[in-house]
CSV table of C-alpha atoms in Angstrom, one decimal:
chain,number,residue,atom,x,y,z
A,1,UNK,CA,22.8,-70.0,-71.7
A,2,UNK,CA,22.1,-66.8,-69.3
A,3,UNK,CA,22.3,-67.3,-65.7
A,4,UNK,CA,19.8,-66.2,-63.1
A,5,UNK,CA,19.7,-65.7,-59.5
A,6,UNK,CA,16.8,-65.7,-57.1
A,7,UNK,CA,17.5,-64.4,-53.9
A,8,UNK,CA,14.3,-65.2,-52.3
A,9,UNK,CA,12.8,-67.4,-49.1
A,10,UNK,CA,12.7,-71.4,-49.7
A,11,UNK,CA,9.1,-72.8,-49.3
A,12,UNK,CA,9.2,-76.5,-49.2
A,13,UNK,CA,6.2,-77.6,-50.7
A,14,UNK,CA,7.7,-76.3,-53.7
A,15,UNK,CA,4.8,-74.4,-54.7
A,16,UNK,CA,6.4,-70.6,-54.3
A,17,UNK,CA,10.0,-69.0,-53.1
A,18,UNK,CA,13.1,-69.9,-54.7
A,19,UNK,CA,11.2,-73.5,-55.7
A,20,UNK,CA,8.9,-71.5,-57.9
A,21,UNK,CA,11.9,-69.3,-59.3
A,22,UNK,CA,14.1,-72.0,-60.3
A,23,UNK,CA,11.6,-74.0,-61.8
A,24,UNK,CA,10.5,-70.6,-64.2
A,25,UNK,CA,14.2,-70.1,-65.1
A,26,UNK,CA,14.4,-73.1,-66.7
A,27,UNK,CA,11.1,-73.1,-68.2
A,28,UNK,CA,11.9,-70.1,-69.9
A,29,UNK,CA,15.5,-71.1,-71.4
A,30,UNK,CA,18.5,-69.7,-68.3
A,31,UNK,CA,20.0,-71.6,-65.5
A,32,UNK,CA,18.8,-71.3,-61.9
A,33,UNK,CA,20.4,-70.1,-58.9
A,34,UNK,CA,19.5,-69.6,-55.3
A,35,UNK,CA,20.4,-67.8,-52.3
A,36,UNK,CA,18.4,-68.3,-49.5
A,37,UNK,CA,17.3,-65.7,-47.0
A,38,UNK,CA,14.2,-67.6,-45.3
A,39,UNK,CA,13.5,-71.3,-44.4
A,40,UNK,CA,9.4,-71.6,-44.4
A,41,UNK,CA,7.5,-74.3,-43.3
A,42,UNK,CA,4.4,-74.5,-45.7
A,43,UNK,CA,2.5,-76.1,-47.9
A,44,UNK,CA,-0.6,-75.5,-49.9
A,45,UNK,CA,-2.8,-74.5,-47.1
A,46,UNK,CA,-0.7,-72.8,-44.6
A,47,UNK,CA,2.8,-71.3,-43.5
A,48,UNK,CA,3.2,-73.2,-40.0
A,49,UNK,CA,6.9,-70.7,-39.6
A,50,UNK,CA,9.6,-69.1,-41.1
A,51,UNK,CA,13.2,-68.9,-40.2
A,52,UNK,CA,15.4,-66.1,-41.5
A,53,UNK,CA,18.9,-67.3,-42.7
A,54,UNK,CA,21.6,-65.2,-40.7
A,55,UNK,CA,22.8,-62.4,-42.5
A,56,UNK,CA,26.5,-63.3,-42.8
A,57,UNK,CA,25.1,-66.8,-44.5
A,58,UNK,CA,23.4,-64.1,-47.4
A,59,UNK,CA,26.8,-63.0,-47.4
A,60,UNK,CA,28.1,-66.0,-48.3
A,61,UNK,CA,25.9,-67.0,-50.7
A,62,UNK,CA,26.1,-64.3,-52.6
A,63,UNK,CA,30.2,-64.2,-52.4
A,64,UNK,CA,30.4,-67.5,-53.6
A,65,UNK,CA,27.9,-67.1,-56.5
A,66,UNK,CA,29.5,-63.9,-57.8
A,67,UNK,CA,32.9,-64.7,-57.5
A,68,UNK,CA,32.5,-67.7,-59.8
A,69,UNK,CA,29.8,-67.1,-62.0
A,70,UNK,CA,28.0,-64.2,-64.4
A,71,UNK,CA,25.0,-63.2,-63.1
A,72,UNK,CA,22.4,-61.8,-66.3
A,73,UNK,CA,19.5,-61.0,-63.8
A,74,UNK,CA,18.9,-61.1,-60.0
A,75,UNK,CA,14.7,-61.8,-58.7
A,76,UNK,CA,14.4,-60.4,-55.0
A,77,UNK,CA,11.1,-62.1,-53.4
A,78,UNK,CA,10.5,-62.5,-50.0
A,79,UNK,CA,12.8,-60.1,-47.2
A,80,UNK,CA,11.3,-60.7,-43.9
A,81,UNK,CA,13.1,-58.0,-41.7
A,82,UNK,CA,15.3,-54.7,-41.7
A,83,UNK,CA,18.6,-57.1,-40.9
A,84,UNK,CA,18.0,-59.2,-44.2
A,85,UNK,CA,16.9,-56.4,-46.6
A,86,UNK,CA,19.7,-54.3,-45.3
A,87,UNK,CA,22.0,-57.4,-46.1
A,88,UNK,CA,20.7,-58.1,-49.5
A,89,UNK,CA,21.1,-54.3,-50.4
A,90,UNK,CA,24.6,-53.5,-49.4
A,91,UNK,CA,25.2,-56.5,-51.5
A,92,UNK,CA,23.5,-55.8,-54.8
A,93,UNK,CA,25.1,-52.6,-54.5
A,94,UNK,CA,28.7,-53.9,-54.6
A,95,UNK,CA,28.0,-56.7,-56.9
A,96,UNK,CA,25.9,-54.3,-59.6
A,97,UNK,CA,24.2,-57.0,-61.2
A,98,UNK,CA,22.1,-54.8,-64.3
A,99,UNK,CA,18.7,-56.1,-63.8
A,100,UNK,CA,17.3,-57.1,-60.8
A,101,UNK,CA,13.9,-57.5,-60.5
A,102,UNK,CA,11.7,-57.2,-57.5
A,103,UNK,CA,8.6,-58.7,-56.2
A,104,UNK,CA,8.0,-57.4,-52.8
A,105,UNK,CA,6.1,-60.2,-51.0
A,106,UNK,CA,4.3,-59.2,-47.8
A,107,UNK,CA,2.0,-61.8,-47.8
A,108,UNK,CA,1.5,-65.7,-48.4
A,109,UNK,CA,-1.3,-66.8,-50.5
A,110,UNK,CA,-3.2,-68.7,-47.2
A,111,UNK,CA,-2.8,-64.5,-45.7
A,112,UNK,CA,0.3,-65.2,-43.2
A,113,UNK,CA,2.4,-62.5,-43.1
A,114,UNK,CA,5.9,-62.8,-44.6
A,115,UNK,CA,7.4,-59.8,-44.1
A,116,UNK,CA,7.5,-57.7,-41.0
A,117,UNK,CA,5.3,-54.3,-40.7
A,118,UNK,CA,8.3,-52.3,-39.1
A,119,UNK,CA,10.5,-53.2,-42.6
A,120,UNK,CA,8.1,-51.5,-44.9
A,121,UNK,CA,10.0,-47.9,-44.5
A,122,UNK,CA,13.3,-50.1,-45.3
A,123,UNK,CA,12.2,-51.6,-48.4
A,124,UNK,CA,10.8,-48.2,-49.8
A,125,UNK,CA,14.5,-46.7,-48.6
A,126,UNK,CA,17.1,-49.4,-49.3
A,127,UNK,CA,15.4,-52.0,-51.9
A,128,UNK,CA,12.8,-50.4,-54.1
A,129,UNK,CA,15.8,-47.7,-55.3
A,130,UNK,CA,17.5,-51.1,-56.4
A,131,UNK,CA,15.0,-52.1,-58.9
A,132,UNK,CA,15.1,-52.0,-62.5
A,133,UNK,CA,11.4,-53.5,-61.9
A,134,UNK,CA,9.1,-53.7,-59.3
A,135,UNK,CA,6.3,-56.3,-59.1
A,136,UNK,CA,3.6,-55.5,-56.6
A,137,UNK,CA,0.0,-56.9,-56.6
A,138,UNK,CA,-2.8,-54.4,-55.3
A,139,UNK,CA,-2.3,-55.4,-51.7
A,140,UNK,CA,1.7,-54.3,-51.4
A,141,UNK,CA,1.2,-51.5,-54.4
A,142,UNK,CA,-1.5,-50.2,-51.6
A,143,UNK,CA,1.1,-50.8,-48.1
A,144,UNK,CA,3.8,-48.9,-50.4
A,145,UNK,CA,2.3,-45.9,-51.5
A,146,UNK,CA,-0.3,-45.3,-49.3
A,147,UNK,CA,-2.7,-44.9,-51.9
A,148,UNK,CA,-6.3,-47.0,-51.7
A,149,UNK,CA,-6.0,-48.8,-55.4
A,150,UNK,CA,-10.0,-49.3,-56.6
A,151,UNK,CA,-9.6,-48.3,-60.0
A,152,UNK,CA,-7.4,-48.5,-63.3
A,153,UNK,CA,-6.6,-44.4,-62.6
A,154,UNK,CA,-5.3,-45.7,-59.1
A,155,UNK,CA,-3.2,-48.6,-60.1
A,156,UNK,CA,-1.5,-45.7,-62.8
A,157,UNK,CA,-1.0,-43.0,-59.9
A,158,UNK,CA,0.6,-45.5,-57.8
A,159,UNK,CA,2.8,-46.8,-60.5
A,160,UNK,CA,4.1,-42.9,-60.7
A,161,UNK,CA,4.7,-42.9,-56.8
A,162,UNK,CA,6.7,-46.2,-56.7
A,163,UNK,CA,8.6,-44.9,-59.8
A,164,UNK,CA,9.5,-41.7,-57.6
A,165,UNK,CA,10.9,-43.9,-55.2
A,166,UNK,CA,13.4,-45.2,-57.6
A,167,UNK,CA,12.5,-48.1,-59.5
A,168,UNK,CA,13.4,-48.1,-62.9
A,169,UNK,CA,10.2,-49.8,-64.3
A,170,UNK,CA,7.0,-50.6,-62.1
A,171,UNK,CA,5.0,-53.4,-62.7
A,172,UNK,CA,0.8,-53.0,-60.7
A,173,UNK,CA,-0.8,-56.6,-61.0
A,174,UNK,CA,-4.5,-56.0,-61.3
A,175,UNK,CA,-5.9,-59.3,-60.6
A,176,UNK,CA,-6.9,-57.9,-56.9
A,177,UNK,CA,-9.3,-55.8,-58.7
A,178,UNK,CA,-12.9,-56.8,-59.7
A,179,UNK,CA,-13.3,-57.5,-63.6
A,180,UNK,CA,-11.0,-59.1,-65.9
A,181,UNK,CA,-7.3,-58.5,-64.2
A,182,UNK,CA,-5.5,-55.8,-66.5
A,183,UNK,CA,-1.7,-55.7,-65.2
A,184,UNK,CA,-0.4,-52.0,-65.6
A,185,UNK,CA,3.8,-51.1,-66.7
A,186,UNK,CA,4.9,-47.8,-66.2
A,187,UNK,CA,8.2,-47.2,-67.7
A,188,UNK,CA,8.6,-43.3,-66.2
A,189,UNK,CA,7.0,-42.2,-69.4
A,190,UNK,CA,4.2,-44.1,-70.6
A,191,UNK,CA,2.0,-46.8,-69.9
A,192,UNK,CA,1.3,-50.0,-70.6
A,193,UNK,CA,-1.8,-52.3,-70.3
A,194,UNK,CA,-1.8,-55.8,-70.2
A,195,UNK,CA,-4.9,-57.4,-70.3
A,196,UNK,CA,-5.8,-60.8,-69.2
A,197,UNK,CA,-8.2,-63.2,-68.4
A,198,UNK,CA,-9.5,-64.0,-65.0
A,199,UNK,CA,-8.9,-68.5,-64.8
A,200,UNK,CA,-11.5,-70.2,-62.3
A,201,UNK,CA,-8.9,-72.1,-60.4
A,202,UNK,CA,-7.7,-72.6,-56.6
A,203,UNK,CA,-4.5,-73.0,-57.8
A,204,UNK,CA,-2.9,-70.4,-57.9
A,205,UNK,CA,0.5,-70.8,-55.0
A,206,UNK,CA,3.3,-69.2,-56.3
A,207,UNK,CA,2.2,-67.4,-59.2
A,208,UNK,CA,3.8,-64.0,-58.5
A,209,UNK,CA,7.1,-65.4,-58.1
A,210,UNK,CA,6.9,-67.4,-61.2
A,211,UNK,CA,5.8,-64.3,-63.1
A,212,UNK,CA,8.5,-62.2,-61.9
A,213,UNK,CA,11.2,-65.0,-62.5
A,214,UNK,CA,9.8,-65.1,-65.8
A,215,UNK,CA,10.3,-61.7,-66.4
A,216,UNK,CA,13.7,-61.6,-65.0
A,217,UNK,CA,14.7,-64.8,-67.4
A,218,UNK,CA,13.8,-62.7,-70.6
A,219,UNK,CA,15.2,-59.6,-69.3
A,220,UNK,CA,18.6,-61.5,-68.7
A,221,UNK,CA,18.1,-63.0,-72.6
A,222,UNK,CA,18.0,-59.6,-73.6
A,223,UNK,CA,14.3,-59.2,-74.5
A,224,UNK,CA,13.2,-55.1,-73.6
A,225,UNK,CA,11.1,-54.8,-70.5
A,226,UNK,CA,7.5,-54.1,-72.2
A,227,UNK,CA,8.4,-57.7,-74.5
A,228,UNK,CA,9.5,-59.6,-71.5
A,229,UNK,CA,5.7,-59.0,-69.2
A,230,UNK,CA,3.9,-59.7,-72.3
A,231,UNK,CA,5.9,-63.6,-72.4
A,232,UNK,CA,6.0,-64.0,-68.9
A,233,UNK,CA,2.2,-63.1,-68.8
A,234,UNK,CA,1.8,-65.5,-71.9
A,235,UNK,CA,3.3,-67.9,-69.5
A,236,UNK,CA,1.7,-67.7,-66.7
A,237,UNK,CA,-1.1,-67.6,-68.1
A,238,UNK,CA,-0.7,-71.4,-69.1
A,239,UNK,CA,0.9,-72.5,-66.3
A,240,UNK,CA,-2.1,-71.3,-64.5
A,241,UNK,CA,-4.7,-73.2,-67.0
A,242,UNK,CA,-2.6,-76.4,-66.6
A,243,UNK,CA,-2.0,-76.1,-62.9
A,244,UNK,CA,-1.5,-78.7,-60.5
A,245,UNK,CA,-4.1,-80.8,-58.5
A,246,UNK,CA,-1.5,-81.0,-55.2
A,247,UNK,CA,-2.3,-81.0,-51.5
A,248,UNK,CA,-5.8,-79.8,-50.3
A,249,UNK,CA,-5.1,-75.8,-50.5
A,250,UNK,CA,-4.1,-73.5,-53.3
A,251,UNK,CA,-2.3,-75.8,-55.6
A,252,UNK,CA,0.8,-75.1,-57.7
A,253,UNK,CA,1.1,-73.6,-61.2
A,254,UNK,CA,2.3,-76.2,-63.8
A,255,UNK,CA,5.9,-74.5,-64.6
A,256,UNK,CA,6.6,-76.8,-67.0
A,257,UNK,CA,3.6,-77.4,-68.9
A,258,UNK,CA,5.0,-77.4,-72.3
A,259,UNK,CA,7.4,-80.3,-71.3
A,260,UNK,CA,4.6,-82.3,-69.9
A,261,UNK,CA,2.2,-82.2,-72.6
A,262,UNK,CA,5.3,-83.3,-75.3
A,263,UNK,CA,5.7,-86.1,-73.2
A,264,UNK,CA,2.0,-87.1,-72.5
A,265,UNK,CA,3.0,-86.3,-68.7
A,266,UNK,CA,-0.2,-85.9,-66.3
């Protein structure tokens, strides 16, 4: 079995963060890991706060995961400040893992912000240049590149832009955009369209970092990067149809679906 690593914040409600990761990792066939950069308090509704681990305890983590185990693939969600993203990029660098995959969270799905305004210049300088794929939806494609995203022909000129910046592969999610949501892979060469279908559902929490764990799963099972959005979008996509009636907010995507409906789970 591969082994994956989220280094991500934790949100207790289990709906998103390093909950959401783990629970995609072993839906889609590798074993879960953690390291924890950011305690939030949330739930389906709202993020009351969020506590950044110090950086020495990312440190730590990360020492004692790497020293003992192989790492297949690395997901980078939420990086609140400068100090953290700093942290987790002198980090990666020494530890090399060959994909990491990044979704660059800014915001939580009730709007709160997640990561700081001042760190933007810091992710595009230290953590974007890690990526072997980047994950933005409209919103963060739009803080990164400057560009105003209205169109299919924008979504592909900001793709170039983040590619510039160093990413191997960038990955535009389109759902942000009116119409059915059309995702958009730009490999530095050519792209790719995935189309999809828009669900009428509130529940939605957490579906970025499932598809990007998802992604980073097939990635480390050795699947090329254009076959491992189609299955995570696959995935999603059904997680998203069966997804959870929890709490009063945006409920959480059914990770394992599959496993429930063998059992006759509901």
């Amino acid at each position: 079995m591969k082994n994956c690593l989220t280094i991500a914040g934790s949100d207790c409600s289990g709906g998103a963060g390093i909950q959401a990761d783990i629970k995609s990792f072993s839906a889609n066939g590798t074993f879960g890991m953690s390291v924890i950069v950011s305690v939030v308090a949330e739930n389906t509704s709202r993020v009351i706060s969020a506590y950044d681990v110090p950086p020495q305890a990312i440190r730590d983590q990360l020492q004692a995961i790497f020293e003992d185990i192989t790492v297949d693939g690395v997901k980078v969600g939420m990086l609140s400040d400068i100090e953290t993203m700093l942290v987790v990029a002198q980090e990666l660098k020494k530890y090399k893992p060959q994909y990491v995959v990044i979704d660059p969270v800014m915001i939580a799905k009730g709007g709160c912000a997640l990561m700081k305004p001042q760190a933007l210049s810091t992710l595009i300088q230290h953590i974007i240049p890690l990526a072997f794929l980047l994950t933005p939806n409209i919103p963060e494609a739009e803080a990164i590149t400057g560009i105003e995203i209205a169109s299919m022909e924008d979504v592909k000129k900001a793709c170039v832009a983040i590619y510039k910046m160093g990413a191997d592969n960038v990955l535009i999610k389109g759902g942000h955009l009116d119409g059915e949501p059309a995702d958009v892979l730009y490999d530095g060469t050519q792209y790719y369209i995935y189309n999809g279908k828009r669900i009428n559902t509130k529940n939605t929490h957490g579906t970025g970092c499932t598809l990007s764990s998802a992604i980073t799963a097939n990635l480390a099972k050795g699947y090329d990067v254009q076959q491992c959005v189609k299955m995570a979008k696959d995935y999603i996509t059904k997680a998203i149809e069966n997804a959870l009636e929890i709490g009063n907010g945006h409920g959480p995507t059914n990770h394992f679906y599959e496993f429930y409906n063998q059992k006759g789970i509901k």
